[in-house]
């Protein structure tokens, strides 16, 4: 079973977007069922992360620890808890409007 970790920034941003909290929750559940096929692999400053649309202009940015390590992206992302986080973990980093979410990193 895949574990979900909601980062502090994810929870804080979700408070600002309370009107779509239920949509985000449903999408999180879908991502946990199949994190690789649900998301789009990102590049550049977001190397190692995935994004998934909640609605047309609203996305969730996340990473799947197993794939991050397999691709060697853990050497770029450098999560402080990487050594103690199981492979079967999805870290939800940020929800938000498309342009704002990508600009936050």
JSON list of C-alpha atoms in Angstrom, two decimals:
[
{"chain": "A", "resi": 1, "resn": "UNK", "atom": "CA", "xyz": [0.00, 0.00, 0.00]},
{"chain": "A", "resi": 2, "resn": "UNK", "atom": "CA", "xyz": [1.25, 3.44, -0.89]},
{"chain": "A", "resi": 3, "resn": "UNK", "atom": "CA", "xyz": [1.56, 5.99, 1.90]},
{"chain": "A", "resi": 4, "resn": "UNK", "atom": "CA", "xyz": [0.58, 9.63, 1.38]},
{"chain": "A", "resi": 5, "resn": "UNK", "atom": "CA", "xyz": [2.62, 12.45, 2.93]},
{"chain": "A", "resi": 6, "resn": "UNK", "atom": "CA", "xyz": [1.15, 15.92, 2.71]},
{"chain": "A", "resi": 7, "resn": "UNK", "atom": "CA", "xyz": [3.90, 18.50, 2.97]},
{"chain": "A", "resi": 8, "resn": "UNK", "atom": "CA", "xyz": [3.29, 21.65, 5.06]},
{"chain": "A", "resi": 9, "resn": "UNK", "atom": "CA", "xyz": [3.16, 23.85, 1.92]},
{"chain": "A", "resi": 10, "resn": "UNK", "atom": "CA", "xyz": [0.54, 21.52, 0.43]},
{"chain": "A", "resi": 11, "resn": "UNK", "atom": "CA", "xyz": [-1.70, 21.81, 3.50]},
{"chain": "A", "resi": 12, "resn": "UNK", "atom": "CA", "xyz": [-1.26, 25.58, 3.70]},
{"chain": "A", "resi": 13, "resn": "UNK", "atom": "CA", "xyz": [-2.09, 26.07, 0.02]},
{"chain": "A", "resi": 14, "resn": "UNK", "atom": "CA", "xyz": [-5.11, 23.80, 0.37]},
{"chain": "A", "resi": 15, "resn": "UNK", "atom": "CA", "xyz": [-6.50, 26.15, 3.03]},
{"chain": "A", "resi": 16, "resn": "UNK", "atom": "CA", "xyz": [-6.44, 28.97, 0.46]},
{"chain": "A", "resi": 17, "resn": "UNK", "atom": "CA", "xyz": [-8.32, 26.80, -2.03]},
{"chain": "A", "resi": 18, "resn": "UNK", "atom": "CA", "xyz": [-10.90, 25.32, 0.33]},
{"chain": "A", "resi": 19, "resn": "UNK", "atom": "CA", "xyz": [-13.63, 25.47, -2.31]},
{"chain": "A", "resi": 20, "resn": "UNK", "atom": "CA", "xyz": [-12.04, 22.60, -4.24]},
{"chain": "A", "resi": 21, "resn": "UNK", "atom": "CA", "xyz": [-10.75, 20.61, -1.27]},
{"chain": "A", "resi": 22, "resn": "UNK", "atom": "CA", "xyz": [-13.03, 17.67, -2.12]},
{"chain": "A", "resi": 23, "resn": "UNK", "atom": "CA", "xyz": [-11.78, 17.58, -5.73]},
{"chain": "A", "resi": 24, "resn": "UNK", "atom": "CA", "xyz": [-8.18, 17.61, -4.47]},
{"chain": "A", "resi": 25, "resn": "UNK", "atom": "CA", "xyz": [-8.91, 14.80, -1.99]},
{"chain": "A", "resi": 26, "resn": "UNK", "atom": "CA", "xyz": [-10.43, 12.67, -4.76]},
{"chain": "A", "resi": 27, "resn": "UNK", "atom": "CA", "xyz": [-7.45, 13.32, -7.03]},
{"chain": "A", "resi": 28, "resn": "UNK", "atom": "CA", "xyz": [-5.00, 12.45, -4.22]},
{"chain": "A", "resi": 29, "resn": "UNK", "atom": "CA", "xyz": [-6.78, 9.11, -3.80]},
{"chain": "A", "resi": 30, "resn": "UNK", "atom": "CA", "xyz": [-6.53, 8.45, -7.55]},
{"chain": "A", "resi": 31, "resn": "UNK", "atom": "CA", "xyz": [-2.82, 9.33, -7.57]},
{"chain": "A", "resi": 32, "resn": "UNK", "atom": "CA", "xyz": [-2.19, 6.93, -4.68]},
{"chain": "A", "resi": 33, "resn": "UNK", "atom": "CA", "xyz": [-3.71, 4.11, -6.73]},
{"chain": "A", "resi": 34, "resn": "UNK", "atom": "CA", "xyz": [-1.31, 4.68, -9.63]},
{"chain": "A", "resi": 35, "resn": "UNK", "atom": "CA", "xyz": [1.13, 7.58, -9.12]},
{"chain": "A", "resi": 36, "resn": "UNK", "atom": "CA", "xyz": [3.07, 7.15, -12.35]},
{"chain": "A", "resi": 37, "resn": "UNK", "atom": "CA", "xyz": [0.21, 6.91, -14.84]},
{"chain": "A", "resi": 38, "resn": "UNK", "atom": "CA", "xyz": [-1.86, 9.64, -13.16]},
{"chain": "A", "resi": 39, "resn": "UNK", "atom": "CA", "xyz": [0.80, 12.31, -13.47]},
{"chain": "A", "resi": 40, "resn": "UNK", "atom": "CA", "xyz": [2.98, 14.01, -16.01]},
{"chain": "A", "resi": 41, "resn": "UNK", "atom": "CA", "xyz": [6.71, 13.74, -15.38]},
{"chain": "A", "resi": 42, "resn": "UNK", "atom": "CA", "xyz": [8.23, 17.21, -14.98]},
{"chain": "A", "resi": 43, "resn": "UNK", "atom": "CA", "xyz": [11.60, 18.55, -16.12]},
{"chain": "A", "resi": 44, "resn": "UNK", "atom": "CA", "xyz": [13.92, 21.45, -15.42]},
{"chain": "A", "resi": 45, "resn": "UNK", "atom": "CA", "xyz": [13.56, 22.96, -11.93]},
{"chain": "A", "resi": 46, "resn": "UNK", "atom": "CA", "xyz": [10.88, 20.35, -11.19]},
{"chain": "A", "resi": 47, "resn": "UNK", "atom": "CA", "xyz": [12.95, 17.31, -12.27]},
{"chain": "A", "resi": 48, "resn": "UNK", "atom": "CA", "xyz": [11.78, 14.22, -10.37]},
{"chain": "A", "resi": 49, "resn": "UNK", "atom": "CA", "xyz": [8.32, 15.61, -9.66]},
{"chain": "A", "resi": 50, "resn": "UNK", "atom": "CA", "xyz": [4.97, 14.89, -11.30]},
{"chain": "A", "resi": 51, "resn": "UNK", "atom": "CA", "xyz": [1.95, 17.10, -11.90]},
{"chain": "A", "resi": 52, "resn": "UNK", "atom": "CA", "xyz": [-1.66, 16.08, -12.16]},
{"chain": "A", "resi": 53, "resn": "UNK", "atom": "CA", "xyz": [-4.60, 18.27, -13.14]},
{"chain": "A", "resi": 54, "resn": "UNK", "atom": "CA", "xyz": [-7.42, 18.60, -10.63]},
{"chain": "A", "resi": 55, "resn": "UNK", "atom": "CA", "xyz": [-9.36, 20.94, -12.90]},
{"chain": "A", "resi": 56, "resn": "UNK", "atom": "CA", "xyz": [-8.44, 22.80, -16.05]},
{"chain": "A", "resi": 57, "resn": "UNK", "atom": "CA", "xyz": [-6.02, 25.30, -14.51]},
{"chain": "A", "resi": 58, "resn": "UNK", "atom": "CA", "xyz": [-5.41, 23.71, -11.10]},
{"chain": "A", "resi": 59, "resn": "UNK", "atom": "CA", "xyz": [-2.72, 21.11, -10.50]},
{"chain": "A", "resi": 60, "resn": "UNK", "atom": "CA", "xyz": [-1.14, 19.01, -7.78]},
{"chain": "A", "resi": 61, "resn": "UNK", "atom": "CA", "xyz": [2.64, 18.63, -7.75]},
{"chain": "A", "resi": 62, "resn": "UNK", "atom": "CA", "xyz": [3.95, 15.47, -6.11]},
{"chain": "A", "resi": 63, "resn": "UNK", "atom": "CA", "xyz": [6.76, 12.96, -6.13]},
{"chain": "A", "resi": 64, "resn": "UNK", "atom": "CA", "xyz": [6.79, 9.17, -5.85]},
{"chain": "A", "resi": 65, "resn": "UNK", "atom": "CA", "xyz": [9.79, 8.13, -3.78]},
{"chain": "A", "resi": 66, "resn": "UNK", "atom": "CA", "xyz": [10.37, 4.78, -5.51]},
{"chain": "A", "resi": 67, "resn": "UNK", "atom": "CA", "xyz": [10.63, 6.32, -8.98]},
{"chain": "A", "resi": 68, "resn": "UNK", "atom": "CA", "xyz": [12.59, 9.32, -7.68]},
{"chain": "A", "resi": 69, "resn": "UNK", "atom": "CA", "xyz": [15.28, 6.95, -6.38]},
{"chain": "A", "resi": 70, "resn": "UNK", "atom": "CA", "xyz": [15.24, 4.64, -9.43]},
{"chain": "A", "resi": 71, "resn": "UNK", "atom": "CA", "xyz": [15.84, 7.60, -11.75]},
{"chain": "A", "resi": 72, "resn": "UNK", "atom": "CA", "xyz": [18.52, 9.07, -9.46]},
{"chain": "A", "resi": 73, "resn": "UNK", "atom": "CA", "xyz": [16.48, 12.24, -8.97]},
{"chain": "A", "resi": 74, "resn": "UNK", "atom": "CA", "xyz": [16.94, 11.92, -5.20]},
{"chain": "A", "resi": 75, "resn": "UNK", "atom": "CA", "xyz": [20.46, 13.29, -5.74]},
{"chain": "A", "resi": 76, "resn": "UNK", "atom": "CA", "xyz": [18.89, 16.46, -7.18]},
{"chain": "A", "resi": 77, "resn": "UNK", "atom": "CA", "xyz": [15.81, 16.87, -4.97]},
{"chain": "A", "resi": 78, "resn": "UNK", "atom": "CA", "xyz": [17.63, 16.09, -1.68]},
{"chain": "A", "resi": 79, "resn": "UNK", "atom": "CA", "xyz": [14.61, 15.54, 0.60]},
{"chain": "A", "resi": 80, "resn": "UNK", "atom": "CA", "xyz": [15.72, 15.85, 4.21]},
{"chain": "A", "resi": 81, "resn": "UNK", "atom": "CA", "xyz": [13.80, 12.68, 5.13]},
{"chain": "A", "resi": 82, "resn": "UNK", "atom": "CA", "xyz": [14.77, 10.62, 2.07]},
{"chain": "A", "resi": 83, "resn": "UNK", "atom": "CA", "xyz": [16.74, 8.07, 4.09]},
{"chain": "A", "resi": 84, "resn": "UNK", "atom": "CA", "xyz": [13.81, 7.27, 6.36]},
{"chain": "A", "resi": 85, "resn": "UNK", "atom": "CA", "xyz": [10.97, 7.46, 3.82]},
{"chain": "A", "resi": 86, "resn": "UNK", "atom": "CA", "xyz": [9.80, 4.14, 2.31]},
{"chain": "A", "resi": 87, "resn": "UNK", "atom": "CA", "xyz": [9.83, 3.68, -1.47]},
{"chain": "A", "resi": 88, "resn": "UNK", "atom": "CA", "xyz": [6.05, 3.28, -1.48]},
{"chain": "A", "resi": 89, "resn": "UNK", "atom": "CA", "xyz": [5.45, 6.90, -0.46]},
{"chain": "A", "resi": 90, "resn": "UNK", "atom": "CA", "xyz": [3.91, 9.72, -2.46]},
{"chain": "A", "resi": 91, "resn": "UNK", "atom": "CA", "xyz": [4.79, 13.20, -1.20]},
{"chain": "A", "resi": 92, "resn": "UNK", "atom": "CA", "xyz": [2.23, 15.82, -2.12]},
{"chain": "A", "resi": 93, "resn": "UNK", "atom": "CA", "xyz": [4.20, 19.02, -2.43]},
{"chain": "A", "resi": 94, "resn": "UNK", "atom": "CA", "xyz": [1.89, 21.74, -3.72]},
{"chain": "A", "resi": 95, "resn": "UNK", "atom": "CA", "xyz": [-1.62, 22.27, -5.07]},
{"chain": "A", "resi": 96, "resn": "UNK", "atom": "CA", "xyz": [-2.51, 25.42, -6.91]},
{"chain": "A", "resi": 97, "resn": "UNK", "atom": "CA", "xyz": [-3.32, 27.28, -10.10]},
{"chain": "A", "resi": 98, "resn": "UNK", "atom": "CA", "xyz": [-0.99, 26.11, -12.85]},
{"chain": "A", "resi": 99, "resn": "UNK", "atom": "CA", "xyz": [1.14, 29.26, -13.17]},
{"chain": "A", "resi": 100, "resn": "UNK", "atom": "CA", "xyz": [1.41, 29.86, -9.41]},
{"chain": "A", "resi": 101, "resn": "UNK", "atom": "CA", "xyz": [2.34, 26.26, -8.62]},
{"chain": "A", "resi": 102, "resn": "UNK", "atom": "CA", "xyz": [5.20, 26.14, -11.13]},
{"chain": "A", "resi": 103, "resn": "UNK", "atom": "CA", "xyz": [6.45, 29.52, -10.01]},
{"chain": "A", "resi": 104, "resn": "UNK", "atom": "CA", "xyz": [6.72, 28.39, -6.36]},
{"chain": "A", "resi": 105, "resn": "UNK", "atom": "CA", "xyz": [9.86, 26.29, -6.78]}
]
